[in-house]
Coordinates of C-alpha atoms in Angstrom, one line a residue:
M15 CA 12.4 -16.4 -138.2
R16 CA 8.7 -17.2 -139.4
G17 CA 8.9 -20.8 -141.5
A18 CA 8.3 -19.5 -144.8
K19 CA 11.3 -17.1 -144.7
A20 CA 13.2 -20.4 -143.1
V21 CA 12.0 -22.5 -146.1
V22 CA 13.4 -19.5 -148.5
E23 CA 16.8 -19.7 -146.7
C24 CA 17.2 -23.3 -147.2
L25 CA 16.2 -23.4 -150.9
K26 CA 19.4 -20.2 -151.4
E27 CA 21.5 -22.6 -149.3
Q28 CA 20.8 -25.2 -151.6
G29 CA 21.7 -23.0 -154.1
V30 CA 18.2 -22.8 -155.6
D31 CA 17.9 -20.0 -158.2
T32 CA 14.6 -20.8 -159.9
I33 CA 11.6 -22.3 -158.9
F34 CA 8.4 -22.9 -160.9
G35 CA 5.1 -22.7 -159.6
Y36 CA 1.3 -21.6 -159.4
P37 CA 0.1 -19.9 -156.1
G38 CA -2.9 -20.8 -154.1
G39 CA -4.0 -20.0 -150.3
M40 CA -2.0 -22.9 -148.4
I41 CA 1.1 -22.1 -150.6
L42 CA 1.0 -18.2 -150.5
P43 CA 2.7 -17.7 -147.5
L44 CA 5.8 -18.8 -149.1
Y45 CA 5.2 -17.0 -152.0
D46 CA 5.1 -13.9 -149.5
A47 CA 8.7 -14.6 -148.1
L48 CA 9.8 -14.8 -152.0
Y49 CA 8.3 -11.1 -152.4
D50 CA 11.0 -9.8 -149.9
D51 CA 13.9 -12.1 -151.4
R52 CA 14.6 -11.2 -155.1
S53 CA 17.6 -13.6 -155.3
I54 CA 15.4 -16.8 -156.5
N55 CA 13.7 -16.3 -159.8
Q56 CA 10.0 -17.6 -159.2
I57 CA 8.4 -18.2 -162.6
L58 CA 4.6 -18.4 -162.8
V59 CA 3.7 -21.1 -165.3
T60 CA 0.3 -21.6 -166.5
H61 CA -0.6 -24.8 -165.1
E62 CA 0.7 -27.0 -162.0
Q63 CA 1.8 -30.2 -164.1
N64 CA 4.1 -27.9 -166.3
A65 CA 5.8 -26.3 -163.3
A66 CA 6.9 -30.1 -162.6
H67 CA 7.8 -30.7 -166.1
A68 CA 10.2 -27.4 -166.1
A69 CA 11.7 -28.3 -163.1
D70 CA 12.6 -31.3 -164.5
G71 CA 14.0 -29.9 -167.7
Y72 CA 15.8 -27.6 -165.4
A73 CA 17.0 -30.5 -163.6
R74 CA 18.7 -32.4 -167.0
A75 CA 19.8 -29.5 -168.5
S76 CA 21.9 -28.0 -165.3
G77 CA 22.8 -31.3 -163.4
K78 CA 21.2 -29.4 -160.2
V79 CA 17.8 -30.2 -158.4
G80 CA 14.9 -28.7 -160.2
V81 CA 12.1 -27.1 -157.5
C82 CA 8.4 -26.6 -158.1
I83 CA 5.8 -25.5 -155.6
A84 CA 2.2 -25.4 -155.8
T85 CA -0.9 -25.2 -153.0
S86 CA -2.7 -27.9 -151.7
G87 CA -5.5 -29.9 -153.0
P88 CA -5.5 -29.7 -157.2
G89 CA -2.7 -27.7 -157.1
A90 CA -0.8 -30.7 -155.7
T91 CA -2.4 -33.0 -157.8
N92 CA -1.8 -31.6 -160.7
L93 CA 2.0 -32.1 -160.0
V94 CA 1.7 -35.6 -160.3
T95 CA 2.5 -36.5 -163.8
G96 CA 5.6 -34.3 -163.8
I97 CA 6.6 -35.8 -160.5
A98 CA 5.7 -39.2 -162.2
T99 CA 8.1 -38.6 -165.3
A100 CA 11.3 -37.4 -163.2
F101 CA 10.4 -40.8 -160.8
M102 CA 10.8 -42.7 -163.9
D103 CA 13.5 -41.1 -165.3
S104 CA 15.5 -40.4 -161.8
I105 CA 15.7 -36.7 -162.4
P106 CA 16.4 -34.8 -159.0
I107 CA 13.4 -32.2 -158.4
V108 CA 12.1 -31.3 -154.8
A109 CA 8.1 -30.5 -154.9
I110 CA 6.9 -28.2 -152.1
T111 CA 2.7 -28.3 -151.6
G112 CA 1.1 -26.3 -149.3
Q113 CA -1.4 -28.0 -147.2
V114 CA -4.3 -27.1 -144.8
D115 CA -3.6 -25.8 -141.4
T116 CA -2.2 -28.8 -139.0
N117 CA -5.5 -28.6 -136.6
L118 CA -7.8 -29.1 -140.0
L119 CA -5.5 -32.3 -141.2
G120 CA -8.0 -35.2 -141.6
R121 CA -11.3 -32.9 -141.5
D122 CA -11.9 -32.8 -145.4
A123 CA -11.2 -29.1 -145.2
F124 CA -11.3 -27.2 -148.3
Q125 CA -8.8 -28.5 -150.8
E126 CA -7.3 -30.8 -148.4
T127 CA -5.8 -33.9 -150.2
D128 CA -3.9 -36.8 -149.0
I129 CA -0.7 -35.9 -151.3
L130 CA 1.6 -38.3 -149.5
D131 CA -0.3 -41.3 -150.1
I132 CA -0.9 -40.2 -153.6
T133 CA 2.5 -39.5 -154.6
M134 CA 4.3 -42.4 -152.6
P135 CA 4.5 -45.0 -155.4
V136 CA 6.2 -41.8 -157.8
T137 CA 8.4 -40.2 -155.2
K138 CA 11.8 -41.4 -154.0
H139 CA 10.7 -39.9 -150.8
N140 CA 7.9 -38.0 -149.6
F141 CA 7.4 -35.5 -146.2
K142 CA 4.4 -34.2 -144.5
V143 CA 5.8 -31.9 -142.1
K144 CA 3.7 -31.6 -138.8
D145 CA 5.9 -30.0 -136.2
A146 CA 7.8 -26.3 -137.1
R147 CA 10.9 -27.4 -135.7
L148 CA 11.5 -30.3 -138.2
L149 CA 10.6 -27.7 -140.8
V150 CA 14.2 -26.7 -141.5
P151 CA 16.0 -30.2 -141.1
T152 CA 13.3 -32.0 -143.6
I153 CA 13.7 -29.0 -146.4
R154 CA 17.5 -30.0 -146.2
Q155 CA 17.2 -33.8 -146.2
A156 CA 14.7 -33.6 -149.3
F157 CA 17.7 -32.1 -151.0
E158 CA 19.7 -34.8 -149.8
I159 CA 17.6 -37.5 -150.9
A160 CA 17.0 -36.3 -154.2
T161 CA 20.7 -36.0 -155.1
S162 CA 22.4 -38.9 -153.3
G163 CA 22.7 -42.4 -154.8
R164 CA 20.4 -42.9 -157.5
R165 CA 18.4 -39.6 -158.2
G166 CA 14.9 -39.0 -157.9
P167 CA 12.1 -36.7 -156.7
V168 CA 11.2 -35.9 -153.4
L169 CA 8.0 -34.0 -152.1
V170 CA 7.4 -32.0 -149.2
D171 CA 4.1 -31.4 -147.7
I172 CA 3.8 -28.1 -145.6
P173 CA 0.3 -27.2 -143.6
R174 CA -0.1 -23.3 -144.0
D175 CA 0.3 -22.3 -140.4
L176 CA 3.8 -24.1 -140.0
F177 CA 4.8 -20.9 -142.5
F178 CA 3.8 -18.5 -139.9
A179 CA 5.4 -20.7 -136.8
E180 CA 8.7 -19.3 -135.6
V181 CA 11.6 -21.7 -136.4
D182 CA 15.2 -21.6 -135.4
Y183 CA 17.3 -21.4 -138.5
R184 CA 20.9 -21.4 -138.5
L185 CA 23.3 -22.3 -141.2
P186 CA 24.3 -25.8 -141.5
K187 CA 27.7 -27.0 -140.5
A188 CA 29.7 -27.7 -144.2
I189 CA 29.8 -32.3 -144.3
E190 CA 32.8 -33.2 -146.5
R191 CA 31.8 -35.9 -148.4
S192 CA 34.0 -38.7 -149.7
I193 CA 33.1 -41.7 -151.8
G194 CA 34.4 -45.0 -149.9
R195 CA 37.0 -47.4 -150.6
P196 CA 35.7 -50.8 -152.3
D197 CA 36.2 -53.7 -150.2
P198 CA 38.0 -56.8 -151.3
D199 CA 35.0 -58.6 -152.7
F200 CA 34.0 -55.8 -154.9
L201 CA 37.6 -55.7 -156.4
I202 CA 36.9 -59.0 -157.1
C203 CA 33.8 -58.7 -159.1
V204 CA 35.5 -55.8 -160.9
A205 CA 38.7 -58.5 -162.0
E206 CA 35.9 -60.6 -162.7
A207 CA 34.1 -58.2 -165.3
Y208 CA 37.8 -57.1 -166.5
D209 CA 38.6 -60.7 -167.3
E210 CA 35.0 -60.9 -169.1
I211 CA 35.8 -57.7 -171.3
I212 CA 39.1 -58.9 -172.5
R213 CA 37.6 -62.4 -173.3
A214 CA 35.1 -61.1 -175.5
E215 CA 34.9 -61.6 -179.2
R216 CA 31.9 -59.2 -179.8
P217 CA 31.3 -56.9 -176.9
V218 CA 29.1 -54.0 -177.0
A219 CA 28.6 -51.4 -174.1
I220 CA 24.8 -49.8 -173.9
V221 CA 25.1 -46.3 -172.0
G222 CA 21.9 -45.2 -170.2
G223 CA 20.4 -42.0 -168.4
G224 CA 22.4 -43.1 -165.7
A225 CA 25.6 -42.2 -167.6
V226 CA 24.1 -38.7 -167.9
A227 CA 23.2 -38.4 -164.3
A228 CA 26.7 -39.8 -162.9
N229 CA 28.2 -36.6 -165.2
A230 CA 30.4 -39.7 -166.5
S231 CA 30.8 -39.0 -170.3
R232 CA 34.4 -38.4 -170.2
E233 CA 35.0 -41.7 -168.1
I234 CA 32.6 -43.9 -170.6
T235 CA 34.4 -42.3 -173.8
A236 CA 37.7 -43.4 -172.9
F237 CA 36.8 -46.5 -171.4
V238 CA 35.0 -48.0 -174.9
E239 CA 38.5 -46.5 -176.7
K240 CA 40.5 -48.5 -174.1
F241 CA 38.5 -51.8 -174.8
D242 CA 37.7 -51.4 -178.3
L243 CA 33.9 -51.3 -177.6
P244 CA 31.3 -50.2 -179.8
V245 CA 28.6 -48.5 -178.0
V246 CA 25.0 -48.2 -178.4
Q247 CA 22.6 -45.4 -176.3
T248 CA 19.1 -46.1 -174.9
L249 CA 16.7 -43.3 -175.6
M250 CA 17.8 -41.7 -172.1
G251 CA 21.5 -42.1 -172.7
L252 CA 22.0 -40.3 -175.6
G253 CA 24.4 -37.1 -175.6
A254 CA 26.8 -39.9 -172.9
V255 CA 28.9 -40.3 -175.8
P256 CA 29.5 -37.9 -178.5
R257 CA 27.0 -39.4 -181.8
S258 CA 30.1 -38.0 -183.9
H259 CA 32.5 -40.6 -182.1
S260 CA 33.7 -43.4 -183.9
H261 CA 32.5 -46.2 -181.7
N262 CA 29.3 -44.8 -181.1
L263 CA 26.4 -47.0 -183.2
G264 CA 23.6 -44.5 -182.3
F265 CA 20.4 -45.0 -180.3
A266 CA 19.2 -48.6 -180.1
G267 CA 16.2 -50.3 -179.2
M268 CA 12.6 -50.8 -180.1
H269 CA 12.9 -47.9 -182.8
G270 CA 16.6 -47.6 -182.7
K271 CA 19.2 -47.8 -185.7
K272 CA 19.9 -51.0 -187.4
A273 CA 23.8 -51.3 -186.5
A274 CA 23.0 -50.6 -183.0
N275 CA 20.6 -53.8 -182.5
H276 CA 22.6 -56.0 -184.9
A277 CA 25.7 -55.6 -182.5
I278 CA 23.5 -56.3 -179.4
A279 CA 21.6 -58.9 -181.0
N280 CA 25.3 -60.8 -182.2
A281 CA 27.3 -59.8 -179.1
D282 CA 28.9 -62.6 -176.8
L283 CA 29.2 -59.9 -174.1
V284 CA 27.0 -56.8 -173.3
I285 CA 28.1 -53.9 -170.9
A286 CA 25.4 -52.0 -169.5
I287 CA 26.2 -48.8 -168.0
G288 CA 23.7 -46.9 -166.1
S289 CA 20.7 -48.7 -167.8
R290 CA 18.3 -50.4 -166.6
F291 CA 17.2 -52.9 -169.6
G292 CA 13.8 -51.5 -170.0
D293 CA 11.3 -53.2 -172.2
R294 CA 11.6 -50.9 -175.1
Q295 CA 15.6 -51.6 -175.1
T296 CA 15.2 -55.4 -174.9
G297 CA 12.1 -56.5 -176.2
N298 CA 11.7 -60.3 -175.5
L299 CA 13.8 -60.8 -172.7
S300 CA 14.3 -64.4 -173.4
K301 CA 15.7 -63.9 -176.9
Y302 CA 17.5 -60.8 -175.5
T303 CA 19.4 -62.7 -173.1
S304 CA 20.2 -65.8 -175.0
N305 CA 23.4 -66.8 -175.8
R306 CA 25.4 -63.8 -174.3
K307 CA 26.9 -62.9 -171.1
F308 CA 26.2 -59.3 -168.9
I309 CA 27.9 -56.8 -166.8
H310 CA 25.6 -54.2 -165.3
I311 CA 27.2 -51.3 -163.9
D312 CA 24.7 -49.2 -161.9
I313 CA 24.3 -46.7 -159.0
D314 CA 21.2 -48.6 -157.8
P315 CA 22.0 -52.2 -156.2
A316 CA 18.3 -52.9 -157.1
E317 CA 18.6 -52.5 -160.9
I318 CA 21.0 -55.4 -160.6
D319 CA 19.5 -58.9 -162.1
K320 CA 15.9 -56.8 -162.2
N321 CA 15.5 -57.4 -165.5
V322 CA 18.1 -59.2 -167.2
A323 CA 19.1 -62.4 -164.6
N324 CA 22.4 -63.4 -163.6
S325 CA 24.4 -60.6 -164.8
L326 CA 27.7 -59.4 -163.2
G327 CA 26.8 -56.8 -161.3
L328 CA 29.1 -53.8 -160.2
A329 CA 27.0 -51.4 -158.2
G330 CA 28.3 -48.2 -157.0
D331 CA 29.9 -44.7 -158.2
M332 CA 30.2 -45.2 -162.4
K333 CA 33.3 -43.1 -162.0
T334 CA 34.9 -45.1 -159.2
I335 CA 34.4 -48.8 -161.0
L336 CA 35.4 -47.4 -164.6
G337 CA 38.3 -45.9 -162.7
L338 CA 39.1 -49.3 -161.4
L339 CA 38.3 -51.1 -164.8
M340 CA 40.6 -48.3 -166.4
K341 CA 43.8 -49.4 -164.2
R342 CA 43.7 -52.4 -165.9
E343 CA 45.8 -53.3 -169.6
G344 CA 43.2 -52.7 -172.5
V345 CA 43.0 -54.6 -175.8
S346 CA 44.4 -53.1 -179.1
T347 CA 41.5 -53.8 -181.5
R348 CA 38.9 -56.3 -182.5
D349 CA 39.2 -56.2 -186.6
D350 CA 37.1 -59.0 -187.0
W351 CA 33.9 -57.8 -184.8
W352 CA 34.6 -54.2 -186.3
R353 CA 34.6 -55.4 -190.0
Q354 CA 31.0 -57.0 -189.4
I355 CA 29.7 -53.7 -187.5
D356 CA 31.1 -51.7 -190.6
E357 CA 28.8 -53.9 -193.1
W358 CA 25.9 -53.2 -190.6
L359 CA 26.5 -49.4 -191.0
D360 CA 27.0 -49.4 -194.9
E361 CA 23.3 -50.9 -195.0
Y362 CA 20.0 -48.8 -196.1
D363 CA 19.3 -46.9 -193.4
Y364 CA 17.2 -43.9 -194.7
D365 CA 16.7 -42.0 -198.1
Y366 CA 17.3 -38.2 -197.3
D367 CA 16.8 -37.4 -200.7
V368 CA 13.3 -38.0 -201.0
D369 CA 11.3 -34.7 -202.6
R370 CA 8.8 -34.7 -199.9
L371 CA 8.9 -33.1 -196.2
T372 CA 9.2 -35.5 -193.8
V373 CA 10.1 -35.8 -190.2
P374 CA 13.3 -37.6 -190.6
W375 CA 14.0 -35.2 -193.3
A376 CA 13.6 -32.1 -191.1
M377 CA 15.5 -33.7 -188.2
N378 CA 18.7 -34.2 -190.5
Q379 CA 18.3 -30.7 -191.7
V380 CA 18.4 -29.6 -187.9
A381 CA 21.0 -31.5 -187.1
K382 CA 23.4 -30.2 -190.2
M383 CA 21.9 -26.5 -189.5
T384 CA 23.1 -26.4 -185.6
A385 CA 26.0 -28.7 -186.3
G386 CA 29.0 -27.1 -184.2
K387 CA 26.7 -24.5 -182.2
K388 CA 25.5 -24.3 -178.5
F389 CA 22.0 -26.4 -178.8
A390 CA 19.7 -28.6 -176.7
F391 CA 16.9 -30.5 -177.8
A392 CA 13.6 -31.4 -176.1
T393 CA 10.9 -33.8 -177.5
D394 CA 7.5 -34.4 -176.5
V395 CA 6.5 -38.2 -176.9
G396 CA 5.6 -40.3 -180.0
Q397 CA 6.7 -40.6 -183.3
H398 CA 8.7 -37.4 -183.4
Q399 CA 10.0 -38.4 -180.7
M400 CA 11.9 -41.4 -182.5
W401 CA 12.7 -39.6 -185.2
A402 CA 14.3 -36.6 -183.2
A403 CA 16.3 -39.6 -181.8
L404 CA 17.1 -41.5 -184.8
H405 CA 18.2 -38.6 -186.8
L406 CA 19.5 -35.7 -184.4
R407 CA 23.3 -35.9 -183.4
I408 CA 23.4 -35.5 -179.8
E409 CA 27.1 -34.7 -179.4
E410 CA 27.2 -33.5 -175.6
P411 CA 25.3 -34.9 -172.1
R412 CA 22.4 -32.7 -170.8
T413 CA 21.2 -31.4 -174.4
W414 CA 18.6 -33.9 -174.9
L415 CA 15.5 -34.1 -173.0
T416 CA 12.8 -36.6 -173.4
S417 CA 10.5 -38.4 -171.3
G418 CA 11.8 -41.9 -171.7
G419 CA 10.1 -44.4 -168.7
L420 CA 6.7 -42.4 -168.3
G421 CA 6.2 -41.3 -171.9
T422 CA 4.4 -38.2 -170.7
M423 CA 2.9 -36.4 -173.7
G424 CA 2.9 -32.7 -173.2
F425 CA 6.4 -33.0 -171.5
G426 CA 8.4 -30.9 -174.4
L427 CA 7.4 -27.4 -174.3
P428 CA 7.7 -26.8 -170.3
A429 CA 10.5 -28.8 -170.0
A430 CA 12.3 -27.0 -172.9
M431 CA 11.1 -24.1 -171.0
G432 CA 13.1 -24.8 -167.5
A433 CA 16.1 -26.0 -169.8
Q434 CA 16.3 -22.7 -171.7
T435 CA 16.1 -21.1 -167.8
A436 CA 19.0 -23.1 -166.8
F437 CA 21.1 -22.5 -169.7
G438 CA 19.8 -18.8 -170.0
N439 CA 22.0 -17.0 -173.0
R440 CA 24.6 -20.1 -172.9
R441 CA 22.8 -22.4 -175.0
R442 CA 19.6 -22.4 -177.3
V443 CA 16.9 -25.0 -176.8
V444 CA 15.0 -26.6 -179.8
V445 CA 11.5 -28.2 -178.6
I446 CA 9.9 -30.9 -181.2
S447 CA 6.3 -31.5 -180.4
G448 CA 3.5 -33.5 -182.3
D449 CA 0.3 -31.5 -182.6
G450 CA -1.3 -34.1 -180.2
G451 CA 1.1 -33.1 -177.0
I452 CA 0.9 -29.5 -178.1
K453 CA -2.5 -29.6 -177.5
M454 CA -1.9 -30.4 -173.8
T455 CA 0.3 -28.0 -172.9
G456 CA 0.7 -25.6 -175.7
N457 CA -0.4 -23.1 -172.9
E458 CA 3.0 -22.5 -171.7
F459 CA 3.5 -20.8 -175.2
Y460 CA 2.3 -17.7 -172.8
T461 CA 5.1 -17.8 -170.2
I462 CA 7.5 -18.5 -173.0
A463 CA 6.4 -15.6 -174.8
R464 CA 6.4 -13.4 -171.3
L465 CA 9.7 -14.2 -170.3
G466 CA 11.2 -14.0 -174.0
L467 CA 12.6 -17.5 -174.0
P468 CA 14.4 -17.8 -177.4
I469 CA 12.9 -21.6 -177.9
I470 CA 12.3 -22.8 -181.4
S471 CA 9.2 -25.0 -181.4
I472 CA 8.9 -27.2 -184.4
I473 CA 5.3 -28.7 -184.2
V474 CA 4.6 -31.8 -186.5
N475 CA 1.5 -31.2 -187.6
N476 CA 0.0 -34.8 -189.4
T477 CA -3.5 -34.2 -187.9
S478 CA -3.2 -37.1 -185.8
L479 CA -2.0 -39.0 -182.8
G480 CA 0.7 -40.7 -184.9
M481 CA 2.0 -43.2 -182.8
I482 CA -1.8 -44.4 -181.6
R483 CA -2.5 -44.6 -185.3
Q484 CA 0.7 -46.3 -186.5
L485 CA 0.0 -48.9 -183.8
Q486 CA -3.3 -49.5 -184.8
K487 CA -2.3 -49.6 -188.3
V488 CA 0.2 -52.4 -187.4
M489 CA -1.5 -54.3 -184.9
Y490 CA -5.2 -53.4 -185.0
D491 CA -5.6 -54.2 -188.6
E492 CA -6.0 -50.4 -189.4
R493 CA -9.5 -50.2 -187.1
Y494 CA -8.4 -46.1 -186.7
I495 CA -10.3 -44.6 -183.6
A496 CA -9.7 -42.1 -181.3
C497 CA -6.7 -40.7 -183.2
E498 CA -7.4 -38.7 -186.4
L499 CA -7.6 -35.1 -185.3
D500 CA -9.5 -33.9 -188.3
Y501 CA -11.0 -30.8 -186.5
P502 CA -8.8 -27.9 -188.4
M503 CA -6.4 -25.8 -185.8
D504 CA -4.5 -23.1 -186.9
Y505 CA -0.9 -23.5 -184.9
V506 CA 0.2 -20.4 -186.5
K507 CA -2.6 -18.1 -185.4
Y508 CA -2.6 -20.0 -181.7
A509 CA 1.0 -19.1 -181.5
E510 CA 0.9 -15.2 -182.6
S511 CA -2.0 -14.9 -180.3
F512 CA 0.8 -15.3 -177.4
G513 CA 2.9 -12.8 -179.6
I514 CA 5.4 -15.4 -181.1
R515 CA 6.6 -15.1 -184.5
A516 CA 5.3 -18.6 -186.0
E517 CA 5.1 -19.8 -189.7
V518 CA 3.7 -22.8 -191.5
V519 CA 5.4 -25.0 -193.8
S520 CA 5.2 -27.9 -196.0
T521 CA 8.2 -28.2 -198.4
Q522 CA 11.5 -29.0 -197.7
E523 CA 12.6 -25.7 -199.0
D524 CA 9.9 -23.6 -196.9
F525 CA 11.3 -25.8 -193.8
A526 CA 15.0 -25.0 -194.3
H527 CA 13.9 -21.5 -195.0
A528 CA 11.7 -20.9 -191.8
F529 CA 14.5 -22.7 -189.5
S530 CA 17.4 -20.7 -190.8
K531 CA 15.2 -17.5 -190.1
A532 CA 14.6 -18.8 -186.6
L533 CA 18.3 -19.2 -185.9
E534 CA 19.1 -15.9 -186.9
D535 CA 16.5 -14.5 -184.7
G536 CA 18.4 -15.8 -181.5
D537 CA 16.5 -13.2 -179.2
H538 CA 13.1 -14.3 -179.6
P539 CA 10.7 -17.6 -179.7
R540 CA 9.8 -19.2 -183.0
V541 CA 7.5 -21.7 -184.0
I542 CA 7.2 -23.6 -187.0
V543 CA 4.5 -25.7 -188.0
M544 CA 5.2 -28.8 -190.3
N545 CA 1.9 -29.9 -192.3
V546 CA 3.2 -33.5 -193.0
W547 CA 1.2 -36.7 -194.4
R548 CA -0.3 -39.0 -191.9
S549 CA 0.0 -42.4 -193.6
F550 CA 3.3 -44.2 -193.4
V551 CA 4.8 -47.3 -194.9
E552 CA 5.0 -50.6 -193.3
P553 CA 7.2 -50.8 -190.5
M554 CA 10.7 -52.5 -191.4
I555 CA 12.2 -55.5 -189.3
K556 CA 15.7 -55.5 -188.3
G557 CA 17.4 -58.1 -189.3
G558 CA 18.7 -59.9 -186.2
A559 CA 17.8 -58.1 -183.8
K560 CA 14.0 -58.4 -185.1
L561 CA 13.2 -54.7 -183.9
N562 CA 11.2 -52.0 -185.4
E563 CA 12.4 -48.5 -187.0
F564 CA 9.5 -46.8 -188.4
V565 CA 11.2 -44.7 -190.7
D566 CA 9.0 -42.5 -193.3
F567 CA 5.5 -40.9 -194.1
K568 CA 4.0 -42.5 -197.3

């Protein structure tokens, strides 16, 4: 069969049911093959970057590989930000790009770009197929690489003439896979880790995005219960342990919860599960690592000792490692440690009784109104992202979608679109964006409206790039530049221009009423524009952890 048809068959055998993309001359043969096979839902986006973000959101929500396609040149380069976002957060996507014919490679043909060299630093692996005989095995290998070990994005660049070439396609032979048995040296390390956990008087577990990727939520929850461990979560780890669980202290890090940060600062043992000890988590590394021991559980051996040196590293399958630890005796209680933690939990965190509309108040209201219902939450990047992480109550894995490592403004809306596509009518997505980020990728309202995706979009309009302005206040003596968006924009009319129902709110009562109406209208997209003040109070210094939490507008 022709190469384009073979690619479609490879996608089907990998379980792909949805792809996000934008056509162009060099990828058009693949689109033509999709015309003859409607079993794969192809979603036309409005920009290639959004195709990558949507594939990313689809992968985060479903646990499957997200797929995006684009043409050569600008189509391929527009994917790069989305690919880099997936790379930093270890999200499995496969990006397929068209390329100029093989006889034109290296001749600066129209829309020829060396996308392999461009994406090499931000992909787990990438391929340029130059031989039609390698087309089918390369596509299969791309999916294998994307999903094995530490997950990540893979790019496959295919010259146009290979889509027309005759290739040999045969169904692959079934391969049985099993997790290898740990060797004796590894079991010794597990025993050492167990001894450290038992001896610790003030242990704490940190759960990161790797826990979600490993689908290990049940195992982690059972682990912290058995060893009576307080558990905190990184930005990427939200949902890995239910927020309502009695052992869960919430989001930790630079913008984290007081009790979570105090627990880390006062711990004598930190057990990291699927977390890479990013700088937003640790702050000053020398202070973070002093006077405490570390156990580091991660699928990627390269992460062990990368940021925190001299940790007891357990690299491998997370479920297997936790299972080995769980076979040993647990502990009864750590009463003194929990009494101290309870004191931090009882301290002032945030006053929800303020009489004005603020983002923390709104996020708390959203948490209350969606409690016990099937919802997922996506965010853009900025102040609203941190407030959402602090005040939403994420109870399940794969229901929190945010750009953690790269911090990509514009991520939220297209990622929500991909997630809603994955969830179908099983779960509804709420996305929180700032007025800065929505200007970047708000054009996807067109696709959301065209597909009738019932996404609820909350736009936080503080007429500024809030996080930038905040940093300029705290670190640059209030020398505000390039952060204030004073030229008025009517976001309601913007949303309505796509046929989406929208309204603007500026009081608590208005927001609660608007969100209630959006919940009732479960079949259509809705937009709520929150007009809030752009100023804010001084950052609060978080006691022993010495980390900041920015909690309110002034």
